[in-house]
Short mmCIF file of C-alpha atoms and ligand atoms in Angstrom, two decimals:
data_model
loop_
_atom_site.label_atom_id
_atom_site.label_comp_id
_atom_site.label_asym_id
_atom_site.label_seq_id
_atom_site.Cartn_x
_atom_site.Cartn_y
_atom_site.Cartn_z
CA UNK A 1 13.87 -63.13 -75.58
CA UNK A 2 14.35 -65.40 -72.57
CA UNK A 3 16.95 -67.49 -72.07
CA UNK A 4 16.24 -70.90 -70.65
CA UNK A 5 19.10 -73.05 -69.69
CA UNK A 6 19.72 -76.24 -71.00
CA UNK A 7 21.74 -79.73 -70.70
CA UNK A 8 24.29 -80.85 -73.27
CA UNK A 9 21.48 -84.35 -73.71
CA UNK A 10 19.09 -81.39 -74.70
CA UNK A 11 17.03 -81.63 -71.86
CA UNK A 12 16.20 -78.15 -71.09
CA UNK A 13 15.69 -76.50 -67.37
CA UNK A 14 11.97 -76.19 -66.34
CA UNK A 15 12.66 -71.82 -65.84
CA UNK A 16 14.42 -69.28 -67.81
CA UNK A 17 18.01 -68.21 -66.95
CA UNK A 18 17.91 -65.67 -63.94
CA UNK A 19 20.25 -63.24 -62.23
CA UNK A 20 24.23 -64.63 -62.94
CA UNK A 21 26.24 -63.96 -59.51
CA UNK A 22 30.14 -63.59 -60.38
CA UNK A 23 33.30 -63.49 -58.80
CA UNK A 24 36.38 -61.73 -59.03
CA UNK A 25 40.20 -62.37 -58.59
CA UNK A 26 39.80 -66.17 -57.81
CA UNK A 27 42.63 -67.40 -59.05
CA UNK A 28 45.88 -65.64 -57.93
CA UNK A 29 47.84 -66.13 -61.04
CA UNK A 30 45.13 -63.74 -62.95
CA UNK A 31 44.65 -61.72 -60.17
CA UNK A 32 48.49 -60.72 -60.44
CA UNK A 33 48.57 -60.38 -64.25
CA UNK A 34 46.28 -57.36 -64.08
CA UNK A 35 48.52 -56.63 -60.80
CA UNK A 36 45.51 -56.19 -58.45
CA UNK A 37 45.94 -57.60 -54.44
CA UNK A 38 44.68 -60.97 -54.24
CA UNK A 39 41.66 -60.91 -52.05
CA UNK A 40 40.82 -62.10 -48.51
CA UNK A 41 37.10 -62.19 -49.05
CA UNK A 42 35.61 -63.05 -52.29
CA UNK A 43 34.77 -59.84 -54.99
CA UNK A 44 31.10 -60.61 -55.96
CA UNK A 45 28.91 -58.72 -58.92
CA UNK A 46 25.98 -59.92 -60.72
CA UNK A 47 25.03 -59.93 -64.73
CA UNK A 48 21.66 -59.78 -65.35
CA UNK A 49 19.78 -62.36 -67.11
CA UNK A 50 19.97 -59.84 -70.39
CA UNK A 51 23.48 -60.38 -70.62
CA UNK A 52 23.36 -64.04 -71.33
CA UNK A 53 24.25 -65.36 -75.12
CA UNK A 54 24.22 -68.80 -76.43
CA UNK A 55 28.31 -69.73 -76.27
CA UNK A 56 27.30 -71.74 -79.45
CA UNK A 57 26.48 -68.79 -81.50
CA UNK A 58 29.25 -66.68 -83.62
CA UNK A 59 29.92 -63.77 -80.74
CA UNK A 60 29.43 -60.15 -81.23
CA UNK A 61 30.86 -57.70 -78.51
CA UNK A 62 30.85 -54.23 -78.47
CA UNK A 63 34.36 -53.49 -80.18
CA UNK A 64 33.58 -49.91 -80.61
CA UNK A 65 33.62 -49.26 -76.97
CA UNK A 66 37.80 -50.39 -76.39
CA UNK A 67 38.81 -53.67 -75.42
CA UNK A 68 36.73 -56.37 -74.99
CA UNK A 69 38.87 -58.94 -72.86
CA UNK A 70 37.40 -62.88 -73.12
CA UNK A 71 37.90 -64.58 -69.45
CA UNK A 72 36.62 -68.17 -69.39
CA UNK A 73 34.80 -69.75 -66.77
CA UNK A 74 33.05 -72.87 -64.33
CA UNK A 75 29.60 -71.59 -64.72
CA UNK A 76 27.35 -73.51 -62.08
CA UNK A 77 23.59 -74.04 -62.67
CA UNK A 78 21.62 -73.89 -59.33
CA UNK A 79 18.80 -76.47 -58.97
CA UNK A 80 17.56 -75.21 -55.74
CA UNK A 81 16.43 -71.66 -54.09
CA UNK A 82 19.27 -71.21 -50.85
CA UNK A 83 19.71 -68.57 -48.69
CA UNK A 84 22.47 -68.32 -45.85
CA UNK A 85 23.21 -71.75 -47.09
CA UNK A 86 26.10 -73.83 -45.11
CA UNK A 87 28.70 -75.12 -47.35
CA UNK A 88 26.98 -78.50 -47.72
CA UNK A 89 23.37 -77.14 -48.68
CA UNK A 90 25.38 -74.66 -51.29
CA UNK A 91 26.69 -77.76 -53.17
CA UNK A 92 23.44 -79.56 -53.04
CA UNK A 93 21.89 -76.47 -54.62
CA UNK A 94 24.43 -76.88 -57.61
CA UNK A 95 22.76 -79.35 -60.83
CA UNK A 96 24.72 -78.39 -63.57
CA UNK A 97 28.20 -77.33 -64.79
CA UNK A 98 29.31 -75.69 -67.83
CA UNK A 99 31.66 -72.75 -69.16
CA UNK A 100 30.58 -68.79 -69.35
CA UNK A 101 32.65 -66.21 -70.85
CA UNK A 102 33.00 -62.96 -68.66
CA UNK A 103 33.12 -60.46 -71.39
CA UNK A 104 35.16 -57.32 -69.68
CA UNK A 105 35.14 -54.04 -71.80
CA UNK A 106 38.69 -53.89 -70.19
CA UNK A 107 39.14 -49.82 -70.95
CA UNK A 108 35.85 -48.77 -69.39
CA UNK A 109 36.83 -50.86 -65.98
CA UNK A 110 40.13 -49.36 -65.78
CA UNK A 111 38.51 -45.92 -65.90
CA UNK A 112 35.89 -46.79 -63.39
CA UNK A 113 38.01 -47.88 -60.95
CA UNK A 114 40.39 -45.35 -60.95
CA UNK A 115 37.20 -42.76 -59.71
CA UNK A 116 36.02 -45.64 -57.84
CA UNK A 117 32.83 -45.97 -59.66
CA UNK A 118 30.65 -49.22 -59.97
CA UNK A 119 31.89 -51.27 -63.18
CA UNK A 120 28.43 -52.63 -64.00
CA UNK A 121 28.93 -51.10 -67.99
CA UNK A 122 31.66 -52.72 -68.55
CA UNK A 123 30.72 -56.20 -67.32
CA UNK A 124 27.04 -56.40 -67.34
CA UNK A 125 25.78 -54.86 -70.39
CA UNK A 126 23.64 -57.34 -73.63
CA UNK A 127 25.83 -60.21 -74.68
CA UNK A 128 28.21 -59.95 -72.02
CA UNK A 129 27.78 -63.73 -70.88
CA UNK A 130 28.22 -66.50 -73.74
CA UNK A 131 27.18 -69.19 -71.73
CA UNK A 132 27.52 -72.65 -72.85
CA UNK A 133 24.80 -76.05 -71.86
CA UNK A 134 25.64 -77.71 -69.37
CA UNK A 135 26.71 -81.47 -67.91
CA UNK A 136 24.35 -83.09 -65.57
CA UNK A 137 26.45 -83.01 -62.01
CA UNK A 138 26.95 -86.78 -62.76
CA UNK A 139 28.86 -86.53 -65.74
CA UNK A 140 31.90 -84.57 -64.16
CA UNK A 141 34.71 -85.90 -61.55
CA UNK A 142 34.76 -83.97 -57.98
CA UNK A 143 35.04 -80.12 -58.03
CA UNK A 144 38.79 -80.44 -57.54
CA UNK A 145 39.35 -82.46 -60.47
CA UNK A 146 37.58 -80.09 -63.17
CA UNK A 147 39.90 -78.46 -65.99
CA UNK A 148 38.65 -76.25 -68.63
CA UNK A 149 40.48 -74.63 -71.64
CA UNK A 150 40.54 -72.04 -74.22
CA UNK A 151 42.34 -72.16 -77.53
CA UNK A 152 42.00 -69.25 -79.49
CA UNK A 153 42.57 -70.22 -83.44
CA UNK A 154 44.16 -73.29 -82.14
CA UNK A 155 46.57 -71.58 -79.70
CA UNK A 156 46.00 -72.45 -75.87
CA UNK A 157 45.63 -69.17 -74.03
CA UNK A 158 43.67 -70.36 -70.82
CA UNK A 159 43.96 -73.29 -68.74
CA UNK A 160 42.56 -73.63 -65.20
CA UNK A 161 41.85 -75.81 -62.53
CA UNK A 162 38.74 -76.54 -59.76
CA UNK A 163 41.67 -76.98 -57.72
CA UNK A 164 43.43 -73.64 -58.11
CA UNK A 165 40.32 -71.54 -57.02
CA UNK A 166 41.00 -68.96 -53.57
CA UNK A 167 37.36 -69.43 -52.97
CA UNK A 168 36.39 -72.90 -53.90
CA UNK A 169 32.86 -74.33 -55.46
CA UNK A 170 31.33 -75.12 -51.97
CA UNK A 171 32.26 -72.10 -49.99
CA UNK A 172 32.13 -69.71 -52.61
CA UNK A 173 28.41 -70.62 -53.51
CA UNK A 174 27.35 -70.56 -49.54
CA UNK A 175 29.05 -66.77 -49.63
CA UNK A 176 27.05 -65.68 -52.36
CA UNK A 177 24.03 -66.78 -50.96
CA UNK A 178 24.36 -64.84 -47.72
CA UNK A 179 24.16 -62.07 -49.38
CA UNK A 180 21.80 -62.80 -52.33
CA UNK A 181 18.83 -65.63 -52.38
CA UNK A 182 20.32 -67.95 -55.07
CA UNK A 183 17.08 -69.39 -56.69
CA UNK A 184 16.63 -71.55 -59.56
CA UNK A 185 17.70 -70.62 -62.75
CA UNK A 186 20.26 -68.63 -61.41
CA UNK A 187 24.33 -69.28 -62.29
CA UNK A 188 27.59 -68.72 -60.59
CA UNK A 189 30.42 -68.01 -62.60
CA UNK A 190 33.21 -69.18 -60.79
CA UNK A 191 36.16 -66.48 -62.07
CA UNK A 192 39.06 -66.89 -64.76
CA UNK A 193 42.48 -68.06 -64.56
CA UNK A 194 45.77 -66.27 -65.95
CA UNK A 195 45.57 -65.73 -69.59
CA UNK A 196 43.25 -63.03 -70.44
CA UNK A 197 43.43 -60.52 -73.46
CA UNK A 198 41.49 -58.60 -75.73
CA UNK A 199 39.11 -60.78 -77.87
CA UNK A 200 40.72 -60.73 -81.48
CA UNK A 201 38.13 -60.24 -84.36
CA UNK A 202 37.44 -62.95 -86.85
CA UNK A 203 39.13 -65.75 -84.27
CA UNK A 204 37.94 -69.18 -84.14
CA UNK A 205 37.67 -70.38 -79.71
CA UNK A 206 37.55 -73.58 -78.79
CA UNK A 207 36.51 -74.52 -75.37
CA UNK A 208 36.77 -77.89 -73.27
CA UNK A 209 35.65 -78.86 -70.01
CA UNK A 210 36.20 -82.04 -68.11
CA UNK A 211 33.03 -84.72 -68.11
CA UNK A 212 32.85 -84.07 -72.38
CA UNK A 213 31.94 -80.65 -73.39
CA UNK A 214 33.04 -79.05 -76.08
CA UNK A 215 32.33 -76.39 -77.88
CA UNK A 216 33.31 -74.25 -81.04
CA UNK A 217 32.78 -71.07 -81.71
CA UNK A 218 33.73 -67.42 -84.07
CA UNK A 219 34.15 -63.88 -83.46
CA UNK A 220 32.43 -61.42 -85.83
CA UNK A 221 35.22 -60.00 -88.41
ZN1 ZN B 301 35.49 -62.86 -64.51
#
């Protein structure tokens, strides 16, 4: 089934949900809590379309496969196809924000990297991206002055900031796009700040984002 995008008034985006371009380590104080080197350039992969989930719906993840680790994130819809886009045209591309979790089967990376194998399995397979609707680009303050959260059974485990990104919305987008077209439909998820962990069964998450959206959601038991 495809998934077509859609805005928090309902509206939903005239294509389906494309290719979702990702970053790594771009926020320092995660990149230290799984003690990897905090990066000079940013540490892009891509989910495929398949991956993508309704954030709404009660979550599912493969548990049988090890740790499934929940990292929250900016997810960026992109209005507009760019390609070696200045930093400008990049944040004209962007028409919509929202929040994505990057579902990590944490066990299966570590083992990957260690032989220095691609990690696509453990970050790319079906369900992998709950990804929420998002706000119109007027709804929310500057880039800067976006804050999102995640409160796990009423607990707040992640907290981060536009403003605390290594890469931030502008630059990072233009970077992506010199090295993949970034066409309509597509998203950027924008990485996850400290406060990851394995995704306990049966938990109730909460998520907020700045400009109004909220949303509520379970984990399978
Ligand atoms: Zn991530």
């Amino acid at each position: 089934m495809r998934f077509v995008p859609r805005f928090t008034d309902g509206q939903e985006f005239p294509c389906a949900l494309g290719k979702i371009v990702c970053v790594g380590r771009n926020y320092a104080d995660h990149a230290r809590e799984l003690d990897n080197p905090v990066p000079s350039e940013p540490l892009l992969f891509i989910k495929p379309s398949t991956s993508a989930v309704p954030l709404e719906q009660l979550l599912d993840a493969p548990f049988s496969r090890g740790d499934v680790h929940f990292e929250t994130e900016l997810a960026l819809l992109i209005g507009k196809e760019v390609s070696n886009a200045t930093s400008d045209e990049a944040e004209r591309a962007v028409v919509g924000i929202g929040l994505a979790l990057d579902l990590t089967l944490r066990d299966i990376q570590t083992r990957l990297k260690e032989k220095g194998h691609p990690w696509e399995i453990a970050k790319a397979f079906d369900g992998s991206c709950p990804l929420s609707s998002f706000l119109h680009l007027s709804q929310v303050p500057n880039w800067s002055a976006l804050a999102f959260t995640l409160e796990i059974d009423g607990e707040l485990r992640q907290h981060g900031e536009g403003a605390d990104m290594l890469f931030p919305v502008a630059p990072l987008v233009a970077e992506m796009s010199r090295h993949f077209t970034l066409e309509p439909g597509d998203v950027v998820l924008t990485g996850t700040p400290a406060g990851v962990g394995p995704l306990p069964r049966g938990a109730r998450l909460h998520f907020t984002l700045t400009g109004g959206l909220e949303v509520s959601t379970e984990v399978v038991d």
